[in-house]
């Protein structure tokens, strides 16, 4: 950190030759323009030597591990790029705004965003060679170190675009995978994210120059008889990734078995299940906390919670059911994640009722509904009854609420933050949950009170009367409980 300038020729001073030599021998004596400029003239060699001089005290090396707690995280500076191929200009701007929210959730600092109108993305550089050069100018002007593209790029597009803009390029899929990796907490969630990342990375694996294309010889001892083409470094890495993916799939399958056992146990006890599904940041966790007091993390960010949470709840009439919070969805959700999180998303397909939560304050809630329903179709849950829960009604535009309520016939407007509409939602859940199919009228002795308790817990009690002989009960129950109550059906009067 030096500045070079030509010393003035005024006020020339003369120094004894011996004194000058002694001063030059002292390594700690700094060169000064006032005292040394006139004496030594233009110091081009000295300036050049000092141009890359190491300055003490500016190193980022951590001398003590405890310093990491006080070290400020450096955010990546990013420029967003979108290609508008269909829909309106507002649709493309909404998509880029969502990409900006994703980037901020991942810890980046968004500097600029550009959209290009094309019939389809360019096969080489995604936005075309001319626009790529313009993007390079924007990167230089803003000082960005990363470009994020609003779409999934092929390996060739990533390489070619990076060659032009000279900074790191990632796509929407890689960004979402990075967010999932940051937010996954459970063992199953981490395994699912790791599998999705390896699936994405496998075809995009590359190295510096030719280092991954060199072949190693076959055989152990070498020699003419054992030399062969061998295996390149990149082939070795791909094989190892495939082995890790196979191991990860086995682990996820084992964890899926445990989830299925718990699900079958709930079915055996005839406990109906309700799944909360919806767009990310629509307020699913807030709604779960409001309905059950689960205490799940609530944060105004995308994909704040990934791991499914199942809580026990009770309807106003006293019926027990389970409420499951699932992973949030987003438009263009990477298919790697859909496949990796399929066992988690099966909570939606195996449920008796879906609470489809949509953000009523969002500029385009209809697009959120369409994106979530596309994923619901992918996991095979199209036959499950659905209630559209329009959340954030306190912050939504009344005209937007009216439009959604008019278009979605089976919907209700609530606010998980203020509690508006929660009682009406609970009553609607009670009405929509499947009812037991068998209606019985029995006289249960007081010595078998556990049967009456089961009727209250698992069935729908119509009337109850305590008589001298026992409890006269009329209720709708499941077939299993109906068989246990069959011996207590009163004999018909003759």
Short mmCIF file of C-alpha atoms in Angstrom, two decimals:
data_model
loop_
_atom_site.label_atom_id
_atom_site.label_comp_id
_atom_site.label_asym_id
_atom_site.label_seq_id
_atom_site.Cartn_x
_atom_site.Cartn_y
_atom_site.Cartn_z
CA UNK A 1 0.00 0.00 0.00
CA UNK A 2 2.32 2.64 -1.30
CA UNK A 3 1.90 5.63 -3.54
CA UNK A 4 4.50 6.51 -6.14
CA UNK A 5 5.26 10.09 -7.16
CA UNK A 6 8.21 12.04 -8.55
CA UNK A 7 10.14 13.91 -5.85
CA UNK A 8 10.51 17.64 -6.13
CA UNK A 9 13.81 19.09 -7.20
CA UNK A 10 13.51 22.09 -4.85
CA UNK A 11 15.27 22.39 -1.52
CA UNK A 12 18.08 20.04 -2.41
CA UNK A 13 20.02 18.78 0.56
CA UNK A 14 23.49 17.27 0.75
CA UNK A 15 24.46 14.49 3.13
CA UNK A 16 27.87 13.07 3.96
CA UNK A 17 28.55 9.90 2.02
CA UNK A 18 29.23 7.83 5.13
CA UNK A 19 25.97 8.84 6.78
CA UNK A 20 24.01 7.92 3.67
CA UNK A 21 25.65 4.49 3.51
CA UNK A 22 24.90 3.81 7.16
CA UNK A 23 21.26 4.74 6.67
CA UNK A 24 20.89 2.42 3.70
CA UNK A 25 22.23 -0.46 5.78
CA UNK A 26 19.41 -0.05 8.30
CA UNK A 27 16.57 -2.26 7.08
CA UNK A 28 14.05 -0.73 9.47
CA UNK A 29 14.49 2.84 8.20
CA UNK A 30 11.53 3.78 5.96
CA UNK A 31 12.10 5.81 2.82
CA UNK A 32 10.59 9.29 3.09
CA UNK A 33 9.87 11.76 0.32
CA UNK A 34 10.79 14.76 2.48
CA UNK A 35 14.14 13.44 3.68
CA UNK A 36 15.19 11.03 0.95
CA UNK A 37 13.42 12.15 -2.22
CA UNK A 38 15.90 14.83 -3.22
CA UNK A 39 18.83 12.68 -2.25
CA UNK A 40 17.97 9.50 -4.19
CA UNK A 41 15.95 10.81 -7.13
CA UNK A 42 13.24 8.77 -8.87
CA UNK A 43 12.90 5.38 -7.13
CA UNK A 44 11.32 3.30 -9.88
CA UNK A 45 12.93 0.07 -8.69
CA UNK A 46 11.91 0.78 -5.13
CA UNK A 47 8.30 1.54 -6.16
CA UNK A 48 8.09 -1.63 -8.20
CA UNK A 49 9.52 -3.67 -5.37
CA UNK A 50 7.03 -2.18 -2.89
CA UNK A 51 4.00 -2.66 -5.17
CA UNK A 52 3.39 -6.20 -3.84
CA UNK A 53 4.74 -5.57 -0.40
CA UNK A 54 3.12 -7.69 2.29
CA UNK A 55 1.49 -5.57 4.97
CA UNK A 56 1.54 -7.02 8.46
CA UNK A 57 -1.73 -7.34 10.31
CA UNK A 58 -4.00 -7.81 7.28
CA UNK A 59 -3.95 -11.60 7.13
CA UNK A 60 -7.26 -13.45 7.52
CA UNK A 61 -5.54 -16.50 8.97
CA UNK A 62 -7.09 -17.45 12.31
CA UNK A 63 -4.47 -17.60 15.05
CA UNK A 64 -6.95 -18.94 17.59
CA UNK A 65 -9.96 -21.16 16.90
CA UNK A 66 -12.13 -18.95 19.10
CA UNK A 67 -11.68 -16.08 16.64
CA UNK A 68 -14.11 -17.75 14.26
CA UNK A 69 -16.98 -16.75 16.52
CA UNK A 70 -16.27 -13.07 15.92
CA UNK A 71 -15.34 -13.26 12.27
CA UNK A 72 -17.91 -11.61 10.00
CA UNK A 73 -19.24 -13.79 7.21
CA UNK A 74 -18.48 -12.42 3.75
CA UNK A 75 -21.57 -12.54 1.58
CA UNK A 76 -21.29 -13.48 -2.07
CA UNK A 77 -22.13 -10.60 -4.41
CA UNK A 78 -24.43 -11.90 -7.15
CA UNK A 79 -26.09 -10.77 -10.38
CA UNK A 80 -29.32 -12.53 -11.42
CA UNK A 81 -30.09 -13.52 -15.02
CA UNK A 82 -33.47 -14.70 -16.33
CA UNK A 83 -34.73 -15.78 -19.75
CA UNK A 84 -38.32 -14.84 -20.54
CA UNK A 85 -39.67 -17.52 -22.88
CA UNK A 86 -43.41 -17.53 -22.13
CA UNK A 87 -46.05 -15.69 -20.15
CA UNK A 88 -46.15 -11.99 -19.41
CA UNK A 89 -43.35 -9.65 -18.41
CA UNK A 90 -44.81 -9.52 -14.91
CA UNK A 91 -44.51 -13.32 -14.64
CA UNK A 92 -40.82 -13.20 -15.53
CA UNK A 93 -40.22 -10.37 -13.04
CA UNK A 94 -42.00 -12.34 -10.30
CA UNK A 95 -39.81 -15.34 -11.05
CA UNK A 96 -36.65 -13.22 -10.84
CA UNK A 97 -37.88 -11.64 -7.59
CA UNK A 98 -38.31 -15.12 -6.16
CA UNK A 99 -34.79 -16.00 -7.30
CA UNK A 100 -33.55 -12.91 -5.44
CA UNK A 101 -35.32 -14.12 -2.28
CA UNK A 102 -33.70 -17.53 -2.70
CA UNK A 103 -30.27 -15.93 -3.12
CA UNK A 104 -30.72 -13.83 0.02
CA UNK A 105 -31.87 -16.92 1.93
CA UNK A 106 -28.64 -18.64 0.85
CA UNK A 107 -26.64 -15.72 2.24
CA UNK A 108 -25.86 -13.76 -0.93
CA UNK A 109 -26.06 -10.05 -1.61
CA UNK A 110 -28.05 -9.30 -4.77
CA UNK A 111 -26.56 -6.42 -6.77
CA UNK A 112 -28.51 -6.46 -10.04
CA UNK A 113 -30.90 -8.52 -12.13
CA UNK A 114 -31.50 -8.72 -15.87
CA UNK A 115 -34.06 -10.49 -18.05
CA UNK A 116 -33.75 -11.40 -21.72
CA UNK A 117 -36.66 -12.15 -24.08
CA UNK A 118 -35.98 -15.30 -26.13
CA UNK A 119 -38.03 -18.08 -27.70
CA UNK A 120 -35.85 -20.60 -25.87
CA UNK A 121 -32.57 -20.48 -23.90
CA UNK A 122 -29.40 -20.46 -25.98
CA UNK A 123 -27.89 -23.94 -26.21
CA UNK A 124 -24.35 -22.67 -25.64
CA UNK A 125 -24.45 -19.77 -23.15
CA UNK A 126 -28.12 -19.74 -22.03
CA UNK A 127 -28.52 -16.05 -23.01
CA UNK A 128 -26.53 -15.88 -26.26
CA UNK A 129 -22.98 -14.74 -26.91
CA UNK A 130 -23.79 -11.05 -27.34
CA UNK A 131 -25.84 -10.83 -24.15
CA UNK A 132 -23.15 -12.79 -22.33
CA UNK A 133 -20.66 -10.04 -23.20
CA UNK A 134 -23.10 -7.43 -21.87
CA UNK A 135 -23.48 -9.51 -18.72
CA UNK A 136 -19.69 -9.47 -18.37
CA UNK A 137 -19.78 -5.65 -18.40
CA UNK A 138 -22.45 -5.64 -15.67
CA UNK A 139 -20.36 -8.00 -13.56
CA UNK A 140 -17.33 -5.73 -13.89
CA UNK A 141 -19.39 -2.61 -13.14
CA UNK A 142 -21.02 -4.02 -10.00
CA UNK A 143 -18.02 -5.97 -8.72
CA UNK A 144 -20.02 -9.22 -8.53
CA UNK A 145 -18.32 -12.56 -8.01
CA UNK A 146 -21.23 -14.88 -8.91
CA UNK A 147 -23.93 -15.07 -11.59
CA UNK A 148 -27.16 -16.96 -10.82
CA UNK A 149 -29.36 -18.09 -13.72
CA UNK A 150 -33.11 -18.51 -13.28
CA UNK A 151 -33.29 -22.02 -14.71
CA UNK A 152 -31.44 -25.32 -14.81
CA UNK A 153 -28.36 -25.09 -17.00
CA UNK A 154 -26.66 -27.96 -18.77
CA UNK A 155 -22.98 -28.67 -18.00
CA UNK A 156 -21.99 -27.14 -21.33
CA UNK A 157 -23.96 -23.95 -20.70
CA UNK A 158 -22.31 -23.52 -17.31
CA UNK A 159 -18.80 -23.90 -18.76
CA UNK A 160 -19.35 -21.61 -21.74
CA UNK A 161 -21.05 -18.85 -19.72
CA UNK A 162 -18.27 -18.95 -17.12
CA UNK A 163 -15.68 -18.61 -19.88
CA UNK A 164 -17.31 -15.36 -21.00
CA UNK A 165 -18.21 -13.65 -17.71
CA UNK A 166 -15.04 -14.86 -15.91
CA UNK A 167 -16.84 -15.43 -12.59
CA UNK A 168 -18.62 -18.38 -10.99
CA UNK A 169 -21.99 -19.30 -12.57
CA UNK A 170 -24.66 -21.36 -10.82
CA UNK A 171 -28.25 -22.13 -11.72
CA UNK A 172 -31.53 -22.16 -9.79
CA UNK A 173 -31.23 -25.88 -8.98
CA UNK A 174 -27.79 -25.50 -7.39
CA UNK A 175 -29.05 -22.53 -5.36
CA UNK A 176 -32.02 -24.46 -3.96
CA UNK A 177 -29.80 -27.44 -3.17
CA UNK A 178 -27.45 -25.12 -1.26
CA UNK A 179 -30.36 -23.77 0.81
CA UNK A 180 -31.57 -27.28 1.58
CA UNK A 181 -28.06 -28.27 2.67
CA UNK A 182 -27.95 -25.31 5.08
CA UNK A 183 -31.38 -25.97 6.62
CA UNK A 184 -31.52 -29.77 6.86
CA UNK A 185 -31.28 -30.81 10.52
CA UNK A 186 -32.45 -34.42 10.86
CA UNK A 187 -30.47 -37.46 9.74
CA UNK A 188 -33.02 -38.29 7.06
CA UNK A 189 -33.14 -34.72 5.77
CA UNK A 190 -29.36 -34.51 5.49
CA UNK A 191 -29.22 -37.84 3.65
CA UNK A 192 -31.92 -36.76 1.19
CA UNK A 193 -30.15 -33.47 0.45
CA UNK A 194 -26.79 -35.23 0.03
CA UNK A 195 -28.33 -37.67 -2.46
CA UNK A 196 -29.90 -34.84 -4.47
CA UNK A 197 -26.60 -32.93 -4.52
CA UNK A 198 -24.67 -35.96 -5.80
CA UNK A 199 -27.29 -36.58 -8.50
CA UNK A 200 -26.91 -32.98 -9.63
CA UNK A 201 -23.11 -32.96 -9.41
CA UNK A 202 -22.44 -36.26 -11.24
CA UNK A 203 -22.91 -35.02 -14.86
CA UNK A 204 -21.30 -31.65 -14.03
CA UNK A 205 -18.08 -33.00 -12.57
CA UNK A 206 -15.03 -31.31 -14.06
CA UNK A 207 -11.54 -30.27 -13.02
CA UNK A 208 -8.78 -27.81 -13.77
CA UNK A 209 -7.30 -28.23 -17.23
CA UNK A 210 -6.54 -31.84 -18.07
CA UNK A 211 -5.93 -33.03 -14.51
CA UNK A 212 -9.07 -35.19 -14.46
CA UNK A 213 -8.52 -36.60 -17.95
CA UNK A 214 -5.16 -38.29 -17.30
CA UNK A 215 -5.15 -42.04 -17.26
CA UNK A 216 -3.44 -44.25 -14.74
CA UNK A 217 -1.95 -47.55 -15.81
CA UNK A 218 -3.62 -50.87 -15.20
CA UNK A 219 -2.17 -53.68 -13.14
CA UNK A 220 -0.12 -53.57 -9.97
CA UNK A 221 3.46 -54.21 -10.98
CA UNK A 222 3.55 -52.33 -14.28
CA UNK A 223 5.50 -53.73 -17.22
CA UNK A 224 4.58 -54.47 -20.78
CA UNK A 225 2.11 -57.24 -20.03
CA UNK A 226 0.04 -55.27 -17.52
CA UNK A 227 -0.15 -51.82 -19.09
CA UNK A 228 -3.53 -50.74 -20.34
CA UNK A 229 -5.69 -47.67 -20.83
CA UNK A 230 -6.57 -47.71 -17.14
CA UNK A 231 -9.07 -45.30 -15.64
CA UNK A 232 -9.05 -41.52 -15.79
CA UNK A 233 -9.31 -39.45 -12.64
CA UNK A 234 -12.77 -38.19 -13.56
CA UNK A 235 -13.98 -41.75 -14.14
CA UNK A 236 -12.68 -42.72 -10.71
CA UNK A 237 -14.52 -39.81 -9.07
CA UNK A 238 -17.74 -40.63 -10.88
CA UNK A 239 -17.52 -44.26 -9.80
CA UNK A 240 -17.00 -43.23 -6.20
CA UNK A 241 -19.97 -40.83 -6.36
CA UNK A 242 -22.18 -43.62 -7.73
CA UNK A 243 -21.09 -45.89 -4.88
CA UNK A 244 -21.93 -43.17 -2.34
CA UNK A 245 -25.31 -42.62 -4.01
CA UNK A 246 -26.12 -46.32 -3.78
CA UNK A 247 -25.18 -46.32 -0.09
CA UNK A 248 -27.28 -43.20 0.53
CA UNK A 249 -30.30 -44.75 -1.18
CA UNK A 250 -30.03 -47.80 1.07
CA UNK A 251 -29.91 -45.59 4.17
CA UNK A 252 -32.93 -43.58 3.04
CA UNK A 253 -34.83 -46.80 2.33
CA UNK A 254 -34.13 -47.99 5.88
CA UNK A 255 -35.34 -44.69 7.33
CA UNK A 256 -38.41 -44.88 5.08
CA UNK A 257 -39.27 -48.23 6.65
CA UNK A 258 -39.33 -46.64 10.10
CA UNK A 259 -41.61 -43.86 8.85
CA UNK A 260 -43.97 -46.42 7.30
CA UNK A 261 -44.13 -48.39 10.55
CA UNK A 262 -45.21 -45.28 12.45
CA UNK A 263 -47.75 -44.49 9.74
CA UNK A 264 -49.19 -48.03 9.87
CA UNK A 265 -49.43 -47.79 13.66
CA UNK A 266 -51.54 -44.66 13.35
CA UNK A 267 -53.74 -46.35 10.79
CA UNK A 268 -54.14 -49.39 13.03
CA UNK A 269 -55.47 -47.15 15.76
CA UNK A 270 -57.78 -45.47 13.22
CA UNK A 271 -56.27 -42.04 13.80
CA UNK A 272 -56.99 -39.80 10.78
CA UNK A 273 -54.11 -37.71 9.43
CA UNK A 274 -54.01 -34.19 8.02
CA UNK A 275 -51.03 -32.94 5.98
CA UNK A 276 -50.10 -29.27 5.64
CA UNK A 277 -48.73 -28.61 2.15
CA UNK A 278 -48.00 -25.38 0.36
CA UNK A 279 -45.53 -22.98 -1.16
CA UNK A 280 -42.42 -22.11 0.79
CA UNK A 281 -42.85 -19.16 3.17
CA UNK A 282 -46.66 -19.40 2.92
CA UNK A 283 -46.91 -19.83 6.71
CA UNK A 284 -47.23 -23.62 7.12
CA UNK A 285 -45.14 -23.81 10.30
CA UNK A 286 -46.96 -20.79 11.76
CA UNK A 287 -50.27 -22.53 11.10
CA UNK A 288 -49.01 -25.75 12.70
CA UNK A 289 -47.94 -23.81 15.80
CA UNK A 290 -51.30 -22.03 15.95
CA UNK A 291 -53.27 -25.29 15.66
CA UNK A 292 -51.17 -27.52 17.93
CA UNK A 293 -48.63 -25.38 19.81
CA UNK A 294 -45.84 -27.44 18.22
CA UNK A 295 -43.15 -24.79 18.68
CA UNK A 296 -41.70 -25.30 15.20
CA UNK A 297 -39.18 -22.74 13.91
CA UNK A 298 -40.93 -19.82 12.21
CA UNK A 299 -38.85 -17.47 10.07
CA UNK A 300 -39.58 -15.06 7.24
CA UNK A 301 -37.36 -16.89 4.76
CA UNK A 302 -37.65 -19.57 2.10
CA UNK A 303 -37.33 -23.21 3.20
CA UNK A 304 -36.88 -22.27 6.88
CA UNK A 305 -38.04 -25.76 7.91
CA UNK A 306 -37.36 -28.90 5.87
CA UNK A 307 -37.82 -31.80 8.25
CA UNK A 308 -41.45 -32.99 8.54
CA UNK A 309 -43.09 -32.50 11.92
CA UNK A 310 -46.05 -34.63 13.06
CA UNK A 311 -48.14 -33.44 16.00
CA UNK A 312 -51.26 -34.75 17.69
CA UNK A 313 -54.32 -32.52 17.55
CA UNK A 314 -57.99 -32.61 18.53
CA UNK A 315 -61.09 -31.36 16.77
CA UNK A 316 -63.70 -29.19 18.57
CA UNK A 317 -65.88 -32.31 18.92
CA UNK A 318 -63.05 -34.23 20.63
CA UNK A 319 -61.82 -36.39 17.73
CA UNK A 320 -58.08 -37.07 17.66
CA UNK A 321 -56.03 -36.66 14.48
CA UNK A 322 -52.40 -36.05 13.45
CA UNK A 323 -51.19 -32.89 11.75
CA UNK A 324 -48.02 -33.14 9.62
CA UNK A 325 -45.98 -30.17 8.39
CA UNK A 326 -44.20 -31.01 5.11
CA UNK A 327 -41.37 -29.43 3.14
CA UNK A 328 -42.28 -26.29 1.23
CA UNK A 329 -42.61 -26.30 -2.52
CA UNK A 330 -41.41 -23.79 -5.10
CA UNK A 331 -41.87 -23.33 -8.82
CA UNK A 332 -39.46 -25.41 -10.90
CA UNK A 333 -38.62 -27.54 -7.87
CA UNK A 334 -35.58 -29.62 -8.96
CA UNK A 335 -36.54 -33.17 -9.87
CA UNK A 336 -33.51 -34.38 -7.88
CA UNK A 337 -35.19 -33.04 -4.73
CA UNK A 338 -38.58 -34.48 -5.63
CA UNK A 339 -37.02 -37.92 -5.96
CA UNK A 340 -34.83 -37.60 -2.86
CA UNK A 341 -37.67 -36.27 -0.68
CA UNK A 342 -40.26 -38.69 -2.04
CA UNK A 343 -40.42 -40.66 1.22
CA UNK A 344 -41.03 -37.42 3.12
CA UNK A 345 -43.61 -36.17 0.65
CA UNK A 346 -45.49 -39.46 0.98
CA UNK A 347 -46.96 -37.95 4.16
CA UNK A 348 -49.13 -35.92 1.79
CA UNK A 349 -50.18 -38.90 -0.31
CA UNK A 350 -51.01 -41.07 2.72
CA UNK A 351 -53.04 -38.41 4.53
CA UNK A 352 -56.83 -38.25 4.80
CA UNK A 353 -56.99 -34.48 4.23
CA UNK A 354 -54.62 -31.85 2.78
CA UNK A 355 -54.49 -28.29 4.08
CA UNK A 356 -53.13 -26.48 1.03
CA UNK A 357 -51.68 -23.24 2.45
CA UNK A 358 -51.24 -20.30 0.08
CA UNK A 359 -49.87 -16.83 0.82
CA UNK A 360 -52.74 -14.41 0.29
CA UNK A 361 -50.38 -11.42 0.32
CA UNK A 362 -48.23 -12.79 -2.53
CA UNK A 363 -48.42 -10.94 -5.89
CA UNK A 364 -49.33 -14.15 -7.76
CA UNK A 365 -51.00 -16.68 -5.39
CA UNK A 366 -52.53 -18.60 -8.30
CA UNK A 367 -49.02 -19.49 -9.50
CA UNK A 368 -48.22 -20.83 -6.02
CA UNK A 369 -51.32 -23.03 -6.11
CA UNK A 370 -50.41 -24.40 -9.54
CA UNK A 371 -46.78 -25.13 -8.55
CA UNK A 372 -47.80 -27.03 -5.41
CA UNK A 373 -50.49 -29.04 -7.17
CA UNK A 374 -47.95 -30.10 -9.79
CA UNK A 375 -45.75 -31.63 -7.09
CA UNK A 376 -48.80 -33.19 -5.39
CA UNK A 377 -49.57 -34.91 -8.70
CA UNK A 378 -45.98 -36.14 -8.89
CA UNK A 379 -46.25 -37.91 -5.52
CA UNK A 380 -49.65 -39.43 -6.40
CA UNK A 381 -51.86 -37.54 -3.93
CA UNK A 382 -54.48 -36.25 -6.37
CA UNK A 383 -57.30 -38.26 -4.77
CA UNK A 384 -56.90 -36.78 -1.27
CA UNK A 385 -59.52 -34.15 -0.27
CA UNK A 386 -58.11 -30.63 -0.14
CA UNK A 387 -58.91 -27.45 1.79
CA UNK A 388 -57.26 -24.30 0.40
CA UNK A 389 -56.16 -22.22 3.41
CA UNK A 390 -55.49 -18.61 2.34
CA UNK A 391 -53.03 -17.47 5.00
CA UNK A 392 -51.85 -13.95 5.90
CA UNK A 393 -55.37 -12.60 5.43
CA UNK A 394 -54.51 -9.66 7.68
CA UNK A 395 -51.90 -8.46 5.17
CA UNK A 396 -53.62 -9.50 1.93
CA UNK A 397 -55.46 -7.27 -0.51
CA UNK A 398 -59.25 -7.71 0.00
CA UNK A 399 -59.75 -7.94 -3.77
CA UNK A 400 -57.18 -10.74 -3.96
CA UNK A 401 -58.94 -12.62 -1.16
CA UNK A 402 -62.28 -12.27 -2.92
CA UNK A 403 -60.79 -13.55 -6.17
CA UNK A 404 -59.21 -16.57 -4.49
CA UNK A 405 -62.35 -17.41 -2.53
CA UNK A 406 -64.38 -17.17 -5.72
CA UNK A 407 -62.02 -19.37 -7.76
CA UNK A 408 -61.33 -21.92 -5.01
CA UNK A 409 -64.72 -23.19 -3.90
CA UNK A 410 -63.36 -25.19 -0.95
CA UNK A 411 -61.29 -22.48 0.71
CA UNK A 412 -61.06 -20.41 3.88
CA UNK A 413 -59.15 -17.22 4.76
CA UNK A 414 -57.11 -17.25 7.99
CA UNK A 415 -54.24 -15.46 9.67
CA UNK A 416 -51.87 -17.67 11.63
CA UNK A 417 -50.29 -14.55 13.15
CA UNK A 418 -53.46 -12.97 14.56
CA UNK A 419 -55.66 -16.07 14.89
CA UNK A 420 -58.27 -14.82 12.45
CA UNK A 421 -60.38 -17.67 11.03
CA UNK A 422 -58.63 -20.42 13.06
CA UNK A 423 -61.84 -21.53 14.83
CA UNK A 424 -63.66 -21.77 11.51
CA UNK A 425 -60.75 -23.80 10.09
CA UNK A 426 -60.87 -26.25 13.01
CA UNK A 427 -64.60 -26.72 12.48
CA UNK A 428 -64.02 -27.32 8.76
CA UNK A 429 -61.32 -29.91 9.52
CA UNK A 430 -63.74 -31.67 11.88
CA UNK A 431 -66.36 -31.74 9.14
CA UNK A 432 -64.02 -32.96 6.38
CA UNK A 433 -62.21 -35.72 8.27
CA UNK A 434 -63.44 -39.19 7.29
CA UNK A 435 -66.21 -40.51 9.49
CA UNK A 436 -66.49 -44.10 10.78
CA UNK A 437 -68.70 -46.16 8.50
CA UNK A 438 -70.59 -48.48 10.91
CA UNK A 439 -73.44 -47.16 13.07
CA UNK A 440 -74.11 -49.17 16.25
CA UNK A 441 -76.49 -48.96 19.21
CA UNK A 442 -75.28 -51.00 22.18
CA UNK A 443 -75.70 -51.38 25.92
CA UNK A 444 -72.21 -51.65 27.36
CA UNK A 445 -71.81 -52.91 30.95
CA UNK A 446 -69.98 -50.58 33.29
CA UNK A 447 -67.30 -53.26 33.71
CA UNK A 448 -66.30 -52.70 30.03
CA UNK A 449 -65.93 -48.95 30.12
CA UNK A 450 -62.82 -49.12 27.92
CA UNK A 451 -65.09 -49.82 24.94
CA UNK A 452 -67.00 -46.61 25.58
CA UNK A 453 -63.71 -44.73 25.82
CA UNK A 454 -62.60 -46.17 22.47
CA UNK A 455 -65.88 -45.09 20.90
CA UNK A 456 -65.24 -41.54 22.09
CA UNK A 457 -61.59 -41.54 20.95
CA UNK A 458 -61.88 -43.32 17.59
CA UNK A 459 -65.55 -42.92 16.67
CA UNK A 460 -68.31 -40.37 16.47
CA UNK A 461 -70.69 -40.61 19.43
CA UNK A 462 -74.26 -39.66 18.54
CA UNK A 463 -75.90 -40.17 21.92
CA UNK A 464 -74.96 -41.59 25.31
CA UNK A 465 -77.24 -42.54 28.26
CA UNK A 466 -76.32 -44.11 31.59
CA UNK A 467 -78.84 -46.74 32.73
CA UNK A 468 -79.02 -49.26 35.57
CA UNK A 469 -77.65 -52.03 33.33
CA UNK A 470 -74.84 -50.01 31.71
CA UNK A 471 -74.13 -47.31 29.14
CA UNK A 472 -76.61 -47.08 26.27
CA UNK A 473 -74.45 -45.87 23.42
CA UNK A 474 -75.31 -44.87 19.87
CA UNK A 475 -72.28 -44.07 17.71
CA UNK A 476 -70.53 -44.41 14.35
CA UNK A 477 -67.41 -46.53 14.71
CA UNK A 478 -64.90 -48.42 12.60
CA UNK A 479 -65.43 -52.05 11.67
CA UNK A 480 -62.89 -53.34 14.20
CA UNK A 481 -64.59 -51.59 17.14
CA UNK A 482 -68.03 -52.57 15.81
CA UNK A 483 -66.99 -56.24 16.03
CA UNK A 484 -65.89 -55.76 19.69
CA UNK A 485 -69.22 -54.07 20.52
CA UNK A 486 -71.37 -56.68 18.74
CA UNK A 487 -71.96 -58.84 21.87
CA UNK A 488 -73.63 -55.88 23.61
CA UNK A 489 -76.30 -55.13 21.03
CA UNK A 490 -79.57 -55.23 23.04
CA UNK A 491 -82.01 -57.96 22.13
CA UNK A 492 -85.04 -56.77 20.19
CA UNK A 493 -88.25 -56.41 22.16
CA UNK A 494 -90.82 -59.15 21.49
#
